[in-house]
Amino acid sequence: MNTQQQKYPLSMMIFHSLIAILMIAAIVVAWNIGESNETRNLHKSLGVAVLLVAALRLVNRLRFVKAVPESVNPKGSVQRILEKSVHGMLYLTMLGIPVVGWMMSNAFGYPASFFGLFNLPTLLDKNPELGRTLKELHELGANVFIGLLVLHLAGGILHFIKHKQNVFKRMMP
Ligand code: HEM
Ligand code: HEM
């Protein structure tokens, strides 16, 4: 089988779609928070879900270190380095953004609640000044994530244009 036809394990495909849906939903909801506590709580719950699913995704990824399909980009090529760097930074954002959001909520004096079912442990004492700094970091993280997602999708699309290979199928059942 040529590299392009190899597929990711099903569990990785499921985690990949779930994270994509949850993170995009978290951002769309965040843009609509305004003054609404309900919308803010929905955003926080989606964000906590991202964190929990991302932790499981990372554990699952480590199970497949030796079994993920080979990159379609040749070893040592610029494309391969870009591809792997973007993937690594996407992992950082899917864990880092929600952790900063969690810390920000604590610093403003609120828990990181998951749909009112449970709260994540409190990491920080109330400190609104620190909260404002964490809020800026949280926003910056979200903007970096959007940039990475554009690069991630552009990589697949450019690969298709240049090599007439649909790499998207590798991540789809
Ligand atoms: C992947 C997960 C997450 C993403 C992509 C994300 C993204 C965002 C974005 C884009 C904003 C709007 C920033 C702005 O323009 O003001 C925001 C605000 C916020 N996020 Fe998150 N977030 C995530 C997870 C979390 C988590 C886990 C929490 C807390 C438990 C959280 C708490 C908040 C709070 C409190 C705000 C400020 C709302 C306000 O304006 O008062 N976020 N987030
Ligand atoms: C929403 C649209 C998205 C599409 C269409 C998409 C598509 C893909 C495809 C086709 C691959 C396999 C690349 C290959 O051929 O090797 C892949 C891998 C990957 N994607 Fe996405 N992706 C999307 C969103 C995301 C998001 C939101 C994240 C993370 C926050 C993400 C993180 C990753 C990572 C880390 C890999 C590498 C697989 C691994 O080693 O874990 N993707 N994506």
Coordinates of C-alpha atoms and ligand atoms in Angstrom, one line a residue:
M1 CA 0.0 0.0 0.0
N2 CA 1.4 3.4 -0.8
T3 CA 1.8 6.0 2.0
Q4 CA -1.1 8.1 0.8
Q5 CA -3.5 5.2 1.2
Q6 CA -2.5 4.4 4.8
K7 CA -5.0 5.3 7.5
Y8 CA -4.8 6.4 11.1
P9 CA -6.1 4.0 13.7
L10 CA -9.9 4.4 14.2
S11 CA -9.5 5.6 17.8
M12 CA -7.2 8.4 16.6
M13 CA -9.7 9.4 14.0
I14 CA -12.5 9.6 16.6
F15 CA -10.4 11.7 19.0
H16 CA -9.3 13.9 16.1
S17 CA -12.9 14.7 15.1
L18 CA -14.1 15.1 18.6
I19 CA -11.4 17.6 19.5
A20 CA -12.0 19.5 16.2
I21 CA -15.7 19.8 16.9
L22 CA -15.3 20.7 20.6
M23 CA -12.6 23.4 20.0
I24 CA -14.4 25.0 17.2
A25 CA -17.6 25.0 19.3
A26 CA -15.7 26.5 22.3
I27 CA -14.5 29.3 20.1
V28 CA -17.8 30.1 18.4
V29 CA -19.5 30.1 21.8
A30 CA -16.7 32.3 23.2
W31 CA -17.3 34.9 20.5
N32 CA -20.9 35.1 21.7
I33 CA -20.4 35.4 25.5
G34 CA -21.1 39.1 25.8
E35 CA -22.5 39.6 29.3
S36 CA -24.3 36.2 29.5
N37 CA -23.3 34.0 32.4
E38 CA -25.0 31.0 30.7
T39 CA -23.0 31.4 27.5
R40 CA -19.8 31.8 29.6
N41 CA -20.6 28.6 31.5
L42 CA -21.3 26.7 28.3
H43 CA -18.0 27.9 27.0
K44 CA -16.2 26.8 30.1
S45 CA -17.9 23.4 30.0
L46 CA -16.9 22.9 26.4
G47 CA -13.4 23.9 27.3
V48 CA -13.2 21.5 30.2
A49 CA -14.4 18.8 27.8
V50 CA -11.6 19.7 25.4
L51 CA -9.0 19.3 28.2
L52 CA -10.3 15.9 29.3
V53 CA -10.6 14.6 25.8
A54 CA -7.2 16.0 24.8
A55 CA -5.6 14.2 27.8
L56 CA -7.1 10.9 26.6
R57 CA -6.1 11.7 23.1
L58 CA -2.5 12.3 24.1
V59 CA -2.4 9.0 26.0
N60 CA -4.0 7.2 23.0
R61 CA -1.4 8.9 20.7
L62 CA 1.4 7.6 22.8
R63 CA 0.1 4.0 22.4
F64 CA 0.5 4.4 18.6
V65 CA 3.9 6.0 18.5
K66 CA 5.2 3.2 16.3
A67 CA 2.0 2.5 14.4
V68 CA 0.8 5.9 13.0
P69 CA 1.0 6.0 9.2
E70 CA 4.2 7.5 7.8
S71 CA 4.0 11.2 6.8
V72 CA 3.4 11.8 3.1
N73 CA 6.2 14.3 3.1
P74 CA 9.7 13.0 2.6
K75 CA 12.1 12.8 5.6
G76 CA 14.1 16.0 6.1
S77 CA 11.9 18.1 3.8
V78 CA 10.7 21.5 4.8
Q79 CA 7.1 20.3 4.4
R80 CA 7.7 17.5 6.9
I81 CA 9.2 19.8 9.4
L82 CA 6.3 22.3 9.1
E83 CA 3.8 19.5 9.3
K84 CA 5.3 18.0 12.4
S85 CA 5.8 21.4 14.1
V86 CA 2.1 22.4 13.4
H87 CA 0.9 19.0 14.8
G88 CA 3.1 19.5 17.9
M89 CA 1.8 23.0 18.5
L90 CA -1.8 21.9 18.0
Y91 CA -1.3 19.4 20.8
L92 CA 0.1 22.3 23.0
T93 CA -2.9 24.5 22.2
M94 CA -5.5 21.8 22.9
L95 CA -4.0 21.3 26.4
G96 CA -2.6 24.7 27.1
I97 CA -5.6 26.9 26.2
P98 CA -8.0 25.1 28.5
V99 CA -5.5 25.0 31.4
V100 CA -5.0 28.8 31.1
G101 CA -8.8 29.3 30.9
W102 CA -9.2 27.1 34.1
M103 CA -6.5 29.2 35.9
M104 CA -8.1 32.4 34.6
S105 CA -11.5 31.4 36.0
N106 CA -9.9 30.6 39.4
A107 CA -8.0 33.9 39.5
F108 CA -11.3 35.7 38.9
G109 CA -12.7 33.7 41.9
Y110 CA -14.8 31.1 39.9
P111 CA -14.5 27.4 39.6
A112 CA -13.9 25.6 36.3
S113 CA -17.2 23.8 36.2
F114 CA -18.3 21.0 33.8
F115 CA -22.0 21.6 33.0
G116 CA -22.6 21.9 36.8
L117 CA -21.8 18.3 37.3
F118 CA -18.3 18.7 38.8
N119 CA -15.6 21.3 39.2
L120 CA -12.0 20.9 38.4
P121 CA -9.8 21.5 41.4
T122 CA -9.0 25.1 42.3
L123 CA -5.4 25.9 41.1
L124 CA -5.1 29.5 42.1
D125 CA -6.4 31.9 44.8
K126 CA -8.5 34.8 43.7
N127 CA -6.3 37.5 42.1
P128 CA -8.1 39.6 39.5
E129 CA -4.9 41.2 38.3
L130 CA -3.4 37.8 37.5
G131 CA -6.8 36.9 36.0
R132 CA -6.5 39.8 33.5
T133 CA -3.1 38.7 32.4
L134 CA -4.3 35.1 32.1
K135 CA -7.3 36.3 30.1
E136 CA -4.9 38.0 27.6
L137 CA -2.8 34.8 27.4
H138 CA -6.0 32.8 26.9
E139 CA -7.1 35.0 24.0
L140 CA -3.6 35.0 22.5
G141 CA -3.6 31.1 22.7
A142 CA -7.0 31.0 20.9
N143 CA -5.7 33.3 18.1
V144 CA -2.5 31.2 17.7
F145 CA -4.7 28.1 17.6
I146 CA -6.8 29.6 14.7
G147 CA -3.6 30.4 12.9
L148 CA -2.3 26.9 13.3
L149 CA -5.7 25.4 12.1
V150 CA -5.4 27.5 9.0
L151 CA -1.9 26.2 8.4
H152 CA -3.0 22.6 9.2
L153 CA -5.8 22.8 6.6
A154 CA -3.6 24.7 4.1
G155 CA -1.0 21.9 4.3
G156 CA -3.6 19.3 3.3
I157 CA -5.0 21.4 0.5
L158 CA -1.6 22.4 -0.9
H159 CA -0.6 18.8 -0.9
F160 CA -3.7 17.9 -2.9
I161 CA -3.0 20.7 -5.4
K162 CA 0.7 19.8 -5.8
H163 CA 0.5 16.0 -5.7
K164 CA -3.1 15.2 -6.5
Q165 CA -3.2 13.2 -3.3
N166 CA -6.1 13.5 -0.9
V167 CA -4.5 13.2 2.6
F168 CA -7.8 14.1 4.3
K169 CA -8.9 10.5 3.7
R170 CA -6.1 9.3 6.0
M171 CA -7.9 10.8 8.9
M172 CA -11.4 9.7 7.9
P173 CA -13.0 6.2 8.3
Ligands
HEM1 C1 -9.8 24.7 23.8 C2 -10.4 25.3 24.8 C3 -10.8 26.8 24.8 C4 -10.7 27.7 23.8 C5 -10.4 27.5 22.3 C6 -11.1 29.0 24.4 C7 -11.2 30.2 23.7 C8 -11.7 31.3 24.2 C9 -11.9 32.6 23.5 C10 -11.6 32.7 21.9 C11 -12.3 33.5 24.3 C12 -12.8 34.9 24.0 C13 -11.7 35.8 24.3 C14 -12.2 37.2 24.1 O1 -12.2 37.7 22.9 O2 -12.6 37.9 25.1 C15 -12.4 32.9 25.6 C16 -12.9 33.5 26.7 C17 -13.0 32.9 28.0 N1 -12.7 31.6 28.3 FE1 -12.0 30.2 27.0 N2 -11.3 28.8 25.7 C18 -11.1 27.5 26.0 C19 -11.3 26.9 27.2 C20 -11.7 27.5 28.4 C21 -11.8 26.9 29.7 C22 -11.5 25.4 30.0 C23 -12.2 27.8 30.6 C24 -12.5 27.7 32.0 C25 -12.8 26.7 32.7 C26 -12.4 29.1 29.8 C27 -12.8 30.2 30.3 C28 -13.0 31.4 29.6 C29 -13.5 32.6 30.2 C30 -13.9 32.8 31.7 C31 -13.5 33.6 29.2 C32 -13.8 35.1 29.3 C33 -15.2 35.3 29.1 C34 -15.5 36.7 29.3 O3 -15.4 37.5 28.3 O4 -15.9 37.1 30.4 N3 -12.0 28.8 28.5 N4 -12.0 31.6 25.5
HEM2 C1 -11.5 20.8 11.3 C2 -10.8 20.4 10.4 C3 -9.6 19.5 10.4 C4 -9.2 18.7 9.4 C5 -10.0 18.6 8.0 C6 -8.0 18.0 9.8 C7 -7.4 17.1 9.0 C8 -6.3 16.3 9.4 C9 -5.7 15.2 8.6 C10 -6.2 14.8 7.2 C11 -4.7 14.7 9.3 C12 -3.8 13.6 8.8 C13 -2.6 14.2 8.2 C14 -1.8 13.1 7.5 O1 -2.1 12.8 6.4 O2 -0.9 12.6 8.2 C15 -4.6 15.4 10.5 C16 -3.7 15.1 11.5 C17 -3.7 15.8 12.7 N1 -4.5 16.8 13.1 FE1 -6.1 17.6 12.1 N2 -7.7 18.3 11.0 C18 -8.6 19.3 11.5 C19 -8.6 19.9 12.7 C20 -7.7 19.6 13.7 C21 -7.7 20.2 15.0 C22 -8.7 21.2 15.5 C23 -6.6 19.8 15.7 C24 -6.0 20.0 17.0 C25 -6.4 20.8 17.9 C26 -5.9 18.8 14.8 C27 -4.7 18.2 15.1 C28 -4.1 17.2 14.4 C29 -2.9 16.5 14.7 C30 -2.1 16.7 16.0 C31 -2.7 15.6 13.7 C32 -1.5 14.6 13.6 C33 -2.0 13.3 14.1 C34 -1.3 12.9 15.3 O3 -0.1 12.5 15.1 O4 -1.9 13.0 16.3 N3 -6.6 18.8 13.6 N4 -5.6 16.4 10.6

